[in-house]
């Protein structure tokens, strides 16, 4: 597939998962300087990896939450907490992942992730 | 529940998931010095968190693989790759998680996790 | 010991170290969603590990500061800087740990930890 | 060389690279408590390592940006983005490093570093 | 560009930088399971990012060394130490980057990276 | 103080703590390439920071163990486990630190550190 088509296909899925307004705001903030990174995100992350079959979007989102909590990447954690709700995960499923984070990455990682989750879940009225 | 009962309950699940021989070897290696840590693992990790309902053991295993690859913890990654197979995950599902690792934690994290996965999957004849 | 008693015992020590108001605010913020994590903190962290003899609370606090600076966990670092003062550590002792952080985890880790320490120490009138 | 002379020599280079006002503000914020750390920064980092010949200041700055993005150290990343401009790096050169960050440390690391870069480059009118 | 062409173009550059035999051994070790990851490396990392103009391959290699030392990724560090020599970096330039690692990521990161560098440089007869 | 004297003073303390043979072997392995790093270790780490009064060598060692376990730096962790014994720490004190690691940095960090500790303590006949 041509990489431009891959980027378009990915951008569509990304907007579905994260929300069109949020995606556009991000792309605008970084402007021309950010175009190659946006291409990586749209084409390679969403157009290729997220679009692959073999694992449901919901389970992918739960794996992303685990990963971002472990890697101490707060801004991205929030994106994928929202994405998890969009992809049909329940607050309980998200919490079970964060409790594994507590035991296997430590309490501080779980603490920060819980705060982010409570924020995102309240905004989305999920709790 | 009494913490001793919690530890016993957890040890049972841990042996189911990781294999009784592997668990006993680990507990023996660390001897008396390692007893409080083994209590944490048996009672708090397996007796409490892993035993909670709300998310299947298979999805928990996939989240663990994501977390351990992100956190650069190779020995534990292998344990949970084996656990994932025991908990019914397919090689393909494991791979989809590792491809998210590549994009969101970087190629070197995915490279190491792929090597571990190929080792564990070959031993288990899963590939 | 029953895990409920462990949690109660731990909550008492936690409030002694971190301050009752701060602990209650935290528990309220996370609400029902946060209850299993609060149980981990109260029962397993404070009720079990922090309550063990064998190392003074002050030295445990210094080890926590080292760990949280290394692990890049700022919110938790502040909690344990306050806990260190409560547990009788002097500003000088805290600084000696942060200078080891500078050499062994790098200047940026020490910079952030110094900023947090100066904040916490000024609030507590310790400097 | 006497360590006091090393610190003076380093402080001069540090002020050249980071700006005298920014350096003084930092040293004042941390006060007496921060003096040993400032000595490490002035004497050992700037007086010794940054002053060594063998690699241009510009390439050192690009390596610093790579390192700070990888290590998730945002405040220090901003310092060295500014330093990179002062040391003659172009926005394009900085971006190429951040794209390597995307592939080898993951998209979230590159995202945060892009946001910091766009901020710093706009302030400096470089973009 | 079609992603297959991107992967081919990238594979060529990758073999130039890392050595054809080493690349083929890696691709064989991971087998069919590793194909999507190899596509990420060939097409997205080497075909896209490494192939971009705007920064010399040598400086990119030095940034990679900084990043891999910071991120504690030893196997990948060795790959890029070899790549740095291939891309024309001198042992002295590599060392200057590793000394920045010592001050900004801590002595243990620099220690491990020095050991890897001395190994790779001796094999390549560069020291 | 002249930096050469600082390095000599530090080297003496380093050999006391880590063992003269081990230090010399390390310095030889890295040869001329490693001289600036050895200067950082001898002069800045041991000559300056480790030599400062204000915190006992034993407590500094315990903080180092916490830090190295958190930072996932295994080789350096072993060095400082040995140093802790030399500085008068007991196996029990070391274990209490590692149990904090389990709760605050996660079980895998504590697992690896326990394995290293059991090795080092057996060699030193401390357990």
XYZ file of C-alpha atoms in Angstrom:
762
model
C 0.000 0.000 0.000
C 1.200 3.531 -0.655
C 2.274 5.261 2.550
C -0.103 8.166 1.855
C -3.051 5.787 1.767
C -1.742 4.120 4.914
C -1.660 7.519 6.638
C -5.211 8.346 5.510
C -6.526 4.988 6.647
C -4.755 5.417 9.980
C -5.964 8.975 10.503
C -9.521 7.759 10.141
C -9.101 5.088 12.834
C -7.206 7.524 15.051
C -10.034 10.066 14.856
C -12.554 7.319 15.624
C -10.610 6.286 18.704
C -9.317 9.589 20.059
C -11.882 12.047 18.665
C -11.498 14.177 15.525
C -11.229 17.494 17.385
C -8.490 16.259 19.715
C -6.490 14.830 16.814
C -6.767 18.030 14.772
C -5.785 20.197 17.712
C -2.680 18.063 18.229
C -1.692 18.174 14.576
C -2.154 21.964 14.512
C -0.148 22.572 17.684
C 2.927 20.950 16.232
C 2.459 22.541 12.805
C 4.829 21.916 9.935
C 7.604 20.958 12.341
C 5.468 18.053 13.534
C 4.442 16.659 10.149
C 6.888 13.763 9.964
C 5.918 12.669 13.497
C 2.219 12.891 12.616
C 2.965 10.701 9.610
C 4.561 8.120 11.908
C 1.509 8.187 14.166
C -1.076 8.104 11.387
C 0.564 5.725 8.930
C 2.722 3.424 11.010
C 0.927 3.353 14.374
C -2.742 3.622 13.367
C -2.612 2.701 9.668
C -0.463 -0.376 10.233
C -0.282 -1.683 13.827
C -3.635 -0.596 15.281
C -5.372 -1.700 12.056
C -4.025 -5.233 12.212
C -6.531 -7.958 13.079
C -5.573 -10.607 15.636
C -6.401 -8.725 18.806
C -9.490 -6.636 19.583
C -9.132 -2.861 19.893
C -10.303 -3.137 23.504
C -7.535 -5.530 24.533
C -5.010 -3.423 22.614
C -6.169 -0.416 24.634
C -5.712 -2.298 27.908
C -2.192 -3.283 26.854
C -1.483 0.361 25.970
C -2.640 1.493 29.420
C -0.342 -1.043 31.058
C 2.559 0.095 28.893
C 2.086 3.835 29.375
C 1.716 3.467 33.152
C 4.904 1.386 33.237
C 6.784 3.834 31.010
C 5.729 6.880 33.057
C 4.151 8.646 30.073
C 1.220 10.552 31.508
C -0.058 12.530 28.555
C -0.193 9.409 26.391
C -1.775 7.416 29.210
C -4.734 9.819 29.205
C -5.128 9.462 25.433
C -5.331 5.705 25.740
C -7.631 5.755 28.772
C -10.063 7.688 26.579
C -9.389 5.312 23.719
C -10.101 2.337 25.983
C -13.576 3.671 26.807
C -14.205 4.329 23.107
C -13.077 0.775 22.366
C -15.609 -0.649 24.818
C -13.505 -1.344 27.898
C -15.269 -0.981 31.238
C -13.907 0.994 34.211
C -13.523 -2.314 36.035
C -11.364 -3.813 33.300
C -9.175 -0.707 33.316
C -8.847 -0.930 37.095
C -7.761 -4.564 36.979
C -4.904 -3.569 34.690
C -3.925 -0.725 37.037
C -3.845 -3.106 39.992
C -1.358 -5.284 38.118
C 0.621 -2.070 37.568
C 0.654 -1.513 41.356
C 2.189 -4.912 42.042
C 4.519 -5.171 39.056
C 5.597 -1.546 38.433
C 5.084 -0.215 41.939
C 2.534 1.817 43.870
C 3.608 5.245 42.515
C 2.950 4.152 38.932
C -0.484 2.891 39.952
C -1.219 6.029 41.938
C -0.584 8.327 38.985
C -2.512 6.065 36.647
C -5.468 5.934 39.041
C -5.584 9.726 39.197
C -5.574 9.910 35.405
C -8.233 7.206 35.165
C -10.553 8.858 37.685
C -10.240 12.132 35.725
C -10.932 10.529 32.372
C -13.725 8.283 33.652
C -15.502 11.215 35.337
C -15.299 13.339 32.184
C -16.735 10.438 30.215
C -19.347 9.849 32.968
C -18.140 6.262 33.139
C -17.908 6.580 36.924
C -9.139 -13.393 55.028
C -6.052 -14.346 57.010
C -2.857 -13.497 55.123
C -1.632 -17.090 55.473
C -4.712 -18.338 53.675
C -4.272 -15.629 51.078
C -0.696 -16.815 50.487
C -1.789 -20.446 50.158
C -4.563 -19.577 47.745
C -2.136 -17.454 45.718
C 0.590 -20.101 45.669
C -1.888 -22.531 44.155
C -2.786 -20.148 41.304
C 0.869 -19.234 40.829
C 1.851 -22.898 40.445
C -1.014 -23.402 37.987
C 0.168 -20.488 35.868
C 3.941 -20.736 36.115
C 4.442 -24.437 36.844
C 4.993 -25.989 40.293
C 8.620 -26.964 39.661
C 9.610 -23.475 38.496
C 7.938 -21.865 41.496
C 9.595 -24.215 43.984
C 12.991 -23.734 42.399
C 12.605 -19.968 42.716
C 11.506 -20.145 46.344
C 14.429 -22.445 47.186
C 17.027 -20.275 45.439
C 16.206 -17.288 47.594
C 15.876 -19.379 50.781
C 15.011 -17.823 54.128
C 16.241 -14.415 52.961
C 13.582 -14.437 50.265
C 10.599 -15.453 52.402
C 9.030 -12.016 52.853
C 9.278 -11.360 49.101
C 7.729 -14.751 48.341
C 4.911 -13.813 50.702
C 4.347 -10.606 48.726
C 4.237 -12.591 45.479
C 2.032 -15.408 46.770
C -0.385 -13.500 48.989
C -0.584 -10.004 47.507
C 0.128 -10.599 43.806
C -1.431 -14.031 43.173
C -3.729 -14.406 46.200
C -5.229 -10.949 45.846
C -4.706 -9.207 42.461
C -4.426 -12.154 40.047
C -7.356 -13.863 41.803
C -9.708 -10.927 41.346
C -12.513 -11.421 38.818
C -13.256 -8.639 36.320
C -10.639 -9.444 33.704
C -9.712 -12.830 32.241
C -6.325 -14.347 33.099
C -5.436 -14.253 29.406
C -5.953 -10.487 29.086
C -4.111 -9.962 32.362
C -1.186 -11.909 30.893
C -1.175 -9.734 27.774
C -1.150 -6.603 29.944
C 1.757 -8.079 31.952
C 3.739 -8.710 28.753
C 3.186 -5.105 27.682
C 4.267 -3.853 31.090
C 7.381 -5.989 31.412
C 8.569 -5.132 27.901
C 8.059 -1.433 28.658
C 9.809 -1.692 32.012
C 12.815 -3.555 30.589
C 12.402 -6.511 32.938
C 13.516 -9.515 30.927
C 13.411 -12.339 33.464
C 9.866 -11.444 34.481
C 8.848 -11.020 30.845
C 9.738 -14.670 30.202
C 7.693 -15.805 33.209
C 4.640 -13.992 31.881
C 5.146 -15.139 28.294
C 4.910 -18.686 29.640
C 1.959 -17.679 31.801
C 0.221 -16.191 28.764
C 0.398 -19.502 26.901
C -0.875 -21.315 30.008
C -3.725 -18.792 30.223
C -4.780 -19.540 26.641
C -3.242 -16.654 24.692
C -2.164 -17.427 21.138
C 1.228 -16.521 19.653
C -0.577 -14.080 17.390
C -2.197 -12.250 20.285
C 1.169 -12.002 22.011
C 2.715 -10.637 18.830
C 0.083 -7.946 18.447
C 0.976 -6.674 21.915
C 4.683 -6.693 21.042
C 4.008 -4.669 17.886
C 2.325 -2.006 20.020
C 5.471 -2.124 22.171
C 7.549 -1.402 19.051
C 5.622 1.756 18.228
C 4.984 3.042 21.748
C 8.096 1.950 23.687
C 10.532 1.762 20.786
C 12.085 -0.860 18.541
C 14.733 -2.034 21.052
C 12.051 -2.957 23.615
C 10.178 -4.897 20.928
C 13.356 -6.563 19.695
C 14.223 -7.960 23.119
C 10.651 -9.029 23.740
C 10.484 -10.786 20.357
C 13.637 -12.749 21.150
C 12.164 -13.810 24.502
C 8.848 -14.698 22.858
C 10.446 -16.799 20.116
C 12.422 -18.695 22.792
C 9.410 -19.332 24.990
C 7.078 -20.175 22.112
C 9.574 -22.663 20.647
C 10.051 -24.390 24.002
C 6.285 -24.610 24.366
C 6.025 -25.784 20.722
C 3.586 -22.928 20.147
C 5.556 -21.934 17.044
C -3.345 -11.644 60.671
C -6.594 -10.834 58.924
C -6.037 -8.490 55.978
C -8.616 -6.034 57.366
C -6.611 -5.697 60.563
C -3.446 -5.341 58.515
C -5.066 -2.489 56.586
C -6.192 -0.750 59.776
C -2.772 -1.081 61.353
C -1.186 0.248 58.190
C -3.596 3.151 57.836
C -2.632 4.294 61.322
C 1.099 4.319 60.511
C 0.417 5.950 57.136
C -1.532 8.778 58.784
C 1.252 9.219 61.341
C 3.843 9.518 58.585
C 1.998 11.399 55.858
C -0.638 13.297 57.877
C -4.267 12.227 58.400
C -5.758 15.016 56.282
C -3.507 14.288 53.296
C -4.308 10.569 53.468
C -8.055 11.146 53.684
C -8.010 13.613 50.801
C -6.202 11.055 48.659
C -8.583 8.251 49.543
C -11.579 10.491 48.773
C -10.222 11.681 45.439
C -10.016 8.161 44.084
C -13.357 7.117 45.621
C -14.750 3.633 45.206
C -12.687 3.081 42.076
C -9.536 3.488 44.177
C -10.460 1.193 47.048
C -8.440 -1.871 46.004
C -5.358 0.329 45.473
C -5.850 1.978 48.867
C -6.019 -1.511 50.362
C -2.677 -2.350 48.737
C -1.154 0.842 50.178
C -2.651 0.493 53.654
C -2.384 -3.251 54.203
C 0.584 -4.385 52.138
C 2.809 -1.294 52.058
C 2.195 0.289 55.473
C 0.648 -2.613 57.407
C 3.284 -5.114 56.312
C 6.506 -3.637 54.850
C 6.741 -0.237 56.594
C 5.745 -1.897 59.904
C 8.547 -4.447 59.798
C 11.365 -3.932 62.288
C 14.956 -4.280 61.092
C 15.469 -0.786 59.698
C 14.484 2.554 61.226
C 11.680 4.558 59.610
C 14.190 7.349 58.949
C 16.531 5.158 56.913
C 13.551 3.642 55.106
C 12.492 7.176 54.164
C 15.959 7.983 52.807
C 15.873 4.802 50.718
C 12.415 5.806 49.427
C 13.715 9.233 48.388
C 16.579 7.607 46.504
C 14.177 5.216 44.794
C 11.559 7.785 43.791
C 14.202 10.183 42.422
C 15.697 7.329 40.392
C 12.293 6.177 39.149
C 11.213 9.692 38.116
C 8.093 9.632 40.285
C 7.663 13.227 41.427
C 4.348 13.124 43.282
C 5.478 10.170 45.371
C 8.873 11.781 45.955
C 7.151 14.725 47.647
C 5.146 12.378 49.884
C 8.308 10.683 51.056
C 10.262 13.907 51.504
C 7.544 14.933 53.960
C 7.601 11.464 55.496
C 11.386 11.714 55.921
C 11.045 14.906 57.975
C 8.303 13.283 60.048
C 10.573 10.278 60.570
C 13.350 12.491 61.944
C 15.650 12.872 58.936
C 17.546 16.178 58.705
C 17.732 18.334 55.555
C 21.431 17.504 55.405
C 20.801 13.760 55.373
C 18.241 14.190 52.610
C 20.707 16.273 50.608
C 23.429 13.652 50.895
C 21.065 11.130 49.310
C 20.211 13.575 46.519
C 23.904 14.119 45.785
C 24.314 10.388 45.299
C 21.336 10.633 42.931
C 23.212 13.299 40.943
C 26.225 11.063 40.388
C 24.449 7.722 39.973
C 21.166 8.663 38.269
C 22.293 11.865 36.593
C 22.021 15.610 37.167
C 18.440 15.977 35.850
C 17.125 13.498 38.445
C 18.955 15.401 41.182
C 17.745 18.757 39.872
C 14.089 17.756 40.038
C 14.545 16.162 43.445
C 16.290 19.277 44.774
C 13.412 21.452 43.626
C 10.931 19.154 45.369
C 13.088 19.048 48.507
C 13.467 22.843 48.707
C 9.671 23.182 48.389
C 8.910 20.589 51.047
C 11.630 21.764 53.412
C 10.475 25.402 53.171
C 6.849 24.436 53.858
C 7.998 22.452 56.871
C 10.320 25.353 57.884
C 13.170 22.858 57.909
C 15.249 25.274 55.811
C 43.288 22.286 38.187
C 41.769 23.455 41.446
C 38.080 22.529 41.671
C 37.163 26.180 42.375
C 38.756 27.246 39.108
C 37.015 24.364 37.370
C 33.672 25.583 38.747
C 34.341 29.168 37.615
C 35.375 28.055 34.152
C 32.285 25.871 33.930
C 29.924 28.558 35.175
C 31.136 30.834 32.387
C 30.384 28.241 29.693
C 27.069 27.361 31.337
C 25.964 31.016 31.288
C 27.027 31.295 27.644
C 24.951 28.256 26.720
C 21.910 28.593 28.951
C 21.802 32.342 29.592
C 23.174 34.153 32.673
C 19.763 35.138 34.043
C 18.375 31.599 33.827
C 21.451 30.178 35.553
C 21.355 32.724 38.361
C 17.645 32.201 38.919
C 18.225 28.470 39.222
C 21.113 28.873 41.653
C 19.056 31.282 43.789
C 15.985 29.048 43.878
C 17.908 26.196 45.445
C 19.871 28.490 47.809
C 22.444 27.169 50.229
C 20.828 23.718 50.173
C 21.620 23.488 46.462
C 25.252 24.603 46.567
C 26.877 21.160 46.334
C 24.652 20.264 43.374
C 25.473 23.563 41.655
C 29.143 22.729 42.171
C 28.606 19.377 40.434
C 26.898 21.135 37.522
C 29.381 23.970 37.216
C 32.649 22.177 37.880
C 32.101 18.590 36.776
C 29.484 18.943 34.024
C 30.380 22.287 32.412
C 33.948 22.840 33.675
C 35.069 19.315 32.797
C 32.842 17.370 30.374
C 31.229 20.146 28.297
C 34.619 21.917 28.069
C 36.399 18.903 26.595
C 37.363 19.171 22.939
C 36.700 16.202 20.636
C 33.061 16.896 19.793
C 31.434 20.194 18.854
C 29.032 21.832 21.304
C 26.276 21.486 18.694
C 26.604 17.719 18.405
C 26.861 17.447 22.190
C 23.561 19.345 22.413
C 21.889 16.977 19.955
C 23.111 13.995 22.003
C 21.739 15.662 25.149
C 18.330 16.106 23.509
C 18.282 12.432 22.558
C 19.247 11.439 26.079
C 16.771 13.650 27.915
C 13.877 12.579 25.660
C 14.792 8.934 26.268
C 15.140 9.449 30.015
C 11.801 11.276 30.318
C 13.356 14.376 31.854
C 11.266 17.274 30.565
C 12.678 20.244 32.443
C 16.216 19.348 31.445
C 15.116 18.671 27.865
C 13.940 22.279 27.565
C 17.279 23.567 28.884
C 19.151 21.607 26.248
C 16.756 22.508 23.436
C 17.623 26.137 24.186
C 21.286 25.234 24.470
C 21.136 23.496 21.087
C 19.900 26.691 19.409
C 22.622 28.681 21.181
C 25.178 26.127 19.986
C 24.098 26.598 16.375
C 21.823 23.617 15.772
C 18.974 24.169 13.329
C 15.329 23.232 13.998
C 15.669 20.599 11.284
C 18.636 18.941 12.962
C 16.746 18.878 16.253
C 13.740 17.337 14.521
C 15.801 14.567 12.962
C 16.959 13.553 16.429
C 13.375 13.589 17.705
C 12.276 11.328 14.855
C 14.890 8.797 15.900
C 13.429 9.125 19.403
C 9.993 8.223 17.969
C 11.238 4.983 16.441
C 13.708 3.935 19.135
C 12.119 5.220 22.369
C 8.503 5.255 21.236
C 5.923 7.746 20.037
C 5.043 9.143 23.503
C 8.663 10.182 24.122
C 8.738 11.900 20.724
C 5.370 13.548 21.302
C 6.469 15.190 24.540
C 9.789 16.220 23.041
C 8.051 17.746 20.005
C 5.804 19.806 22.245
C 8.826 21.079 24.175
C 10.707 21.791 20.937
C 7.832 23.716 19.362
C 7.588 25.836 22.526
C 11.308 26.566 22.691
C 11.676 27.151 18.960
C 8.728 29.597 18.917
C 10.122 31.555 21.868
C 13.460 31.735 20.097
C 11.688 32.639 16.821
C 13.477 29.726 15.207
C 10.172 28.533 13.764
C 5.997 5.371 -1.978
C 4.713 1.825 -1.637
C 5.591 0.351 1.747
C 7.252 -2.654 0.082
C 9.639 -0.341 -1.760
C 10.225 1.572 1.452
C 11.160 -1.702 3.185
C 13.540 -2.671 0.383
C 15.215 0.712 0.371
C 15.538 0.556 4.151
C 16.900 -2.975 4.180
C 19.680 -1.866 1.854
C 20.733 0.993 4.153
C 20.391 -1.246 7.208
C 22.709 -3.860 5.688
C 25.191 -1.112 4.780
C 25.230 0.162 8.335
C 24.932 -3.008 10.399
C 26.376 -5.623 8.035
C 24.391 -7.935 5.747
C 25.242 -11.117 7.667
C 24.179 -9.669 11.014
C 20.901 -8.419 9.565
C 20.092 -11.748 7.928
C 20.906 -13.674 11.091
C 18.543 -11.442 13.049
C 15.728 -11.803 10.543
C 16.152 -15.588 10.497
C 16.211 -15.937 14.280
C 12.796 -14.354 14.633
C 11.360 -16.192 11.625
C 7.799 -15.716 10.461
C 6.761 -14.531 13.910
C 9.146 -11.597 13.546
C 8.136 -10.461 10.060
C 5.914 -7.524 11.062
C 8.630 -6.223 13.391
C 11.255 -6.574 10.669
C 8.958 -4.579 8.414
C 8.810 -1.811 11.028
C 12.607 -1.783 11.249
C 13.253 -1.952 7.516
C 10.516 0.295 6.178
C 9.770 2.771 8.949
C 13.115 3.038 10.778
C 15.642 2.621 7.951
C 13.521 3.298 4.869
C 11.945 6.433 6.303
C 13.721 8.007 9.315
C 17.369 6.937 8.769
C 17.038 7.788 5.066
C 15.918 11.364 5.677
C 18.433 14.076 4.858
C 18.980 16.917 7.338
C 21.442 15.233 9.676
C 24.485 13.152 8.793
C 24.429 9.407 9.508
C 27.378 9.906 11.871
C 25.559 12.418 14.082
C 22.443 10.245 13.990
C 24.568 7.347 15.259
C 25.929 9.461 18.123
C 22.369 10.451 19.076
C 21.372 6.754 18.976
C 24.237 5.847 21.312
C 23.137 8.548 23.761
C 19.559 7.311 23.596
C 20.297 3.601 23.996
C 22.644 4.222 26.942
C 19.975 6.373 28.606
C 17.243 3.805 27.923
C 19.295 0.893 29.276
C 19.044 -1.097 26.043
C 22.319 -2.952 25.795
C 21.834 -5.159 22.750
C 20.703 -2.206 20.652
C 23.529 -0.047 22.008
C 26.046 -2.508 20.575
C 24.333 -2.429 17.173
C 24.596 1.350 17.072
C 28.164 1.455 18.361
C 29.068 -0.685 15.338
C 26.900 1.511 13.142
C 28.664 4.619 14.440
C 32.054 3.275 13.341
C 30.588 2.351 9.968
C 29.153 5.878 9.690
C 32.577 7.408 10.264
C 32.474 8.344 13.948
C 35.774 8.176 15.802
C 36.300 6.451 19.170
C 36.902 9.878 20.679
C 33.570 11.234 19.471
C 31.806 8.186 20.880
C 33.578 8.673 24.185
C 32.528 12.310 24.445
C 28.901 11.223 24.147
C 29.419 8.562 26.835
C 30.903 11.141 29.189
C 27.757 13.233 28.821
C 25.864 10.036 29.659
C 27.898 9.738 32.876
C 26.914 13.207 34.075
C 23.331 13.296 32.813
C 22.171 9.665 33.117
C 24.523 8.568 35.882
C 27.752 6.617 36.242
C 26.177 3.129 35.935
C 24.763 3.959 32.489
C 28.177 5.226 31.397
C 29.941 2.223 32.877
C 27.850 -0.271 30.912
C 28.167 1.783 27.756
C 31.939 2.019 28.143
C 32.198 -1.746 28.475
C 30.142 -2.199 25.316
C 32.173 0.441 23.490
C 35.530 -1.084 24.443
C 34.276 -4.480 23.201
C 32.996 -3.130 19.899
C 35.984 -0.843 19.307
C 38.448 -3.694 19.958
C 36.611 -6.025 17.572
C 36.681 -3.299 14.949
C 40.344 -2.583 15.783
C 39.371 1.030 16.363
C 41.245 0.970 19.667
C 41.512 21.067 46.198
C 43.315 20.080 43.010
C 41.304 17.569 41.008
C 44.265 15.154 40.936
C 44.339 15.076 44.731
C 40.579 14.650 44.751
C 40.945 11.629 42.447
C 43.663 10.098 44.631
C 41.653 10.608 47.794
C 38.604 9.100 46.094
C 40.491 6.132 44.696
C 41.624 5.253 48.212
C 38.053 5.244 49.547
C 36.811 3.379 46.474
C 39.395 0.624 46.988
C 38.452 0.407 50.679
C 34.803 -0.022 49.786
C 34.911 -2.129 46.640
C 38.255 -3.929 47.030
C 41.561 -2.897 45.420
C 41.730 -5.849 43.032
C 38.217 -5.283 41.703
C 38.891 -1.580 41.164
C 42.162 -2.210 39.345
C 40.601 -4.861 37.137
C 37.864 -2.428 36.145
C 40.302 0.373 35.391
C 42.455 -1.967 33.286
C 39.522 -3.371 31.316
C 38.544 0.033 30.040
C 42.173 1.130 29.452
C 43.044 4.563 28.103
C 39.589 4.933 26.560
C 38.098 4.733 30.048
C 40.393 7.213 31.806
C 38.044 10.211 31.820
C 35.219 8.062 33.189
C 37.505 6.636 35.880
C 38.383 10.225 36.797
C 34.678 11.010 37.202
C 34.254 7.957 39.447
C 37.386 8.504 41.519
C 37.381 12.287 41.867
C 33.743 13.326 41.665
C 31.890 10.281 43.013
C 34.287 8.927 45.652
C 36.599 11.929 46.228
C 33.725 14.389 46.562
C 30.263 12.899 47.207
C 31.080 9.638 49.023
C 33.684 11.495 51.127
C 31.224 14.092 52.397
C 30.220 13.819 56.051
C 26.547 14.145 56.978
C 25.422 10.589 56.329
C 27.141 7.340 57.296
C 28.671 5.160 54.577
C 26.268 2.386 55.576
C 23.149 4.471 54.988
C 24.643 5.799 51.747
C 25.087 2.181 50.636
C 21.463 1.362 51.436
C 20.329 4.391 49.413
C 22.552 3.240 46.533
C 20.970 -0.228 46.593
C 17.496 1.313 46.465
C 18.542 3.535 43.569
C 20.244 0.844 41.499
C 17.340 -1.584 41.935
C 14.915 1.150 40.852
C 17.090 2.143 37.890
C 17.497 -1.439 36.684
C 21.300 -1.312 36.795
C 22.354 -4.805 37.757
C 26.138 -4.647 37.517
C 26.263 -1.532 39.678
C 23.763 -3.033 42.115
C 26.184 -5.890 42.803
C 29.041 -3.442 43.421
C 26.984 -1.601 46.013
C 25.651 -4.755 47.652
C 29.292 -5.674 48.300
C 30.001 -2.112 49.386
C 27.072 -2.235 51.812
C 28.522 -5.288 53.572
C 31.932 -3.579 53.698
C 30.235 -0.500 55.173
C 28.701 -2.550 57.970
C 25.151 -3.106 56.734
C 23.506 -6.368 57.783
C 21.693 -8.736 55.411
C 18.475 -7.845 57.221
C 18.908 -4.126 56.607
C 19.559 -4.806 52.937
C 16.447 -6.961 52.749
C 14.251 -4.278 54.286
C 15.332 -1.916 51.503
C 14.585 -4.561 48.878
C 11.101 -5.093 50.298
C 10.410 -1.372 49.853
C 11.634 -1.861 46.276
C 9.019 -4.608 45.814
C 6.146 -2.347 46.831
C 7.340 0.916 45.278
C 9.204 -0.214 42.133
C 7.420 -3.508 41.572
C 8.026 -7.199 42.165
C 10.337 -7.730 39.149
C 12.788 -5.099 40.434
C 12.775 -6.770 43.851
C 13.139 -10.229 42.331
C 16.291 -9.304 40.413
C 17.727 -7.476 43.399
C 17.041 -10.445 45.682
C 18.879 -12.764 43.299
C 21.865 -10.399 43.268
C 21.756 -10.039 47.050
C 21.626 -13.785 47.688
C 24.644 -14.220 45.376
C 26.676 -11.478 47.007
C 25.702 -12.441 50.559
C 26.614 -16.107 49.978
C 30.005 -15.163 48.519
C 30.632 -12.948 51.536
C 29.315 -15.737 53.833
C 26.862 -13.202 55.238
C 24.066 -15.724 54.786
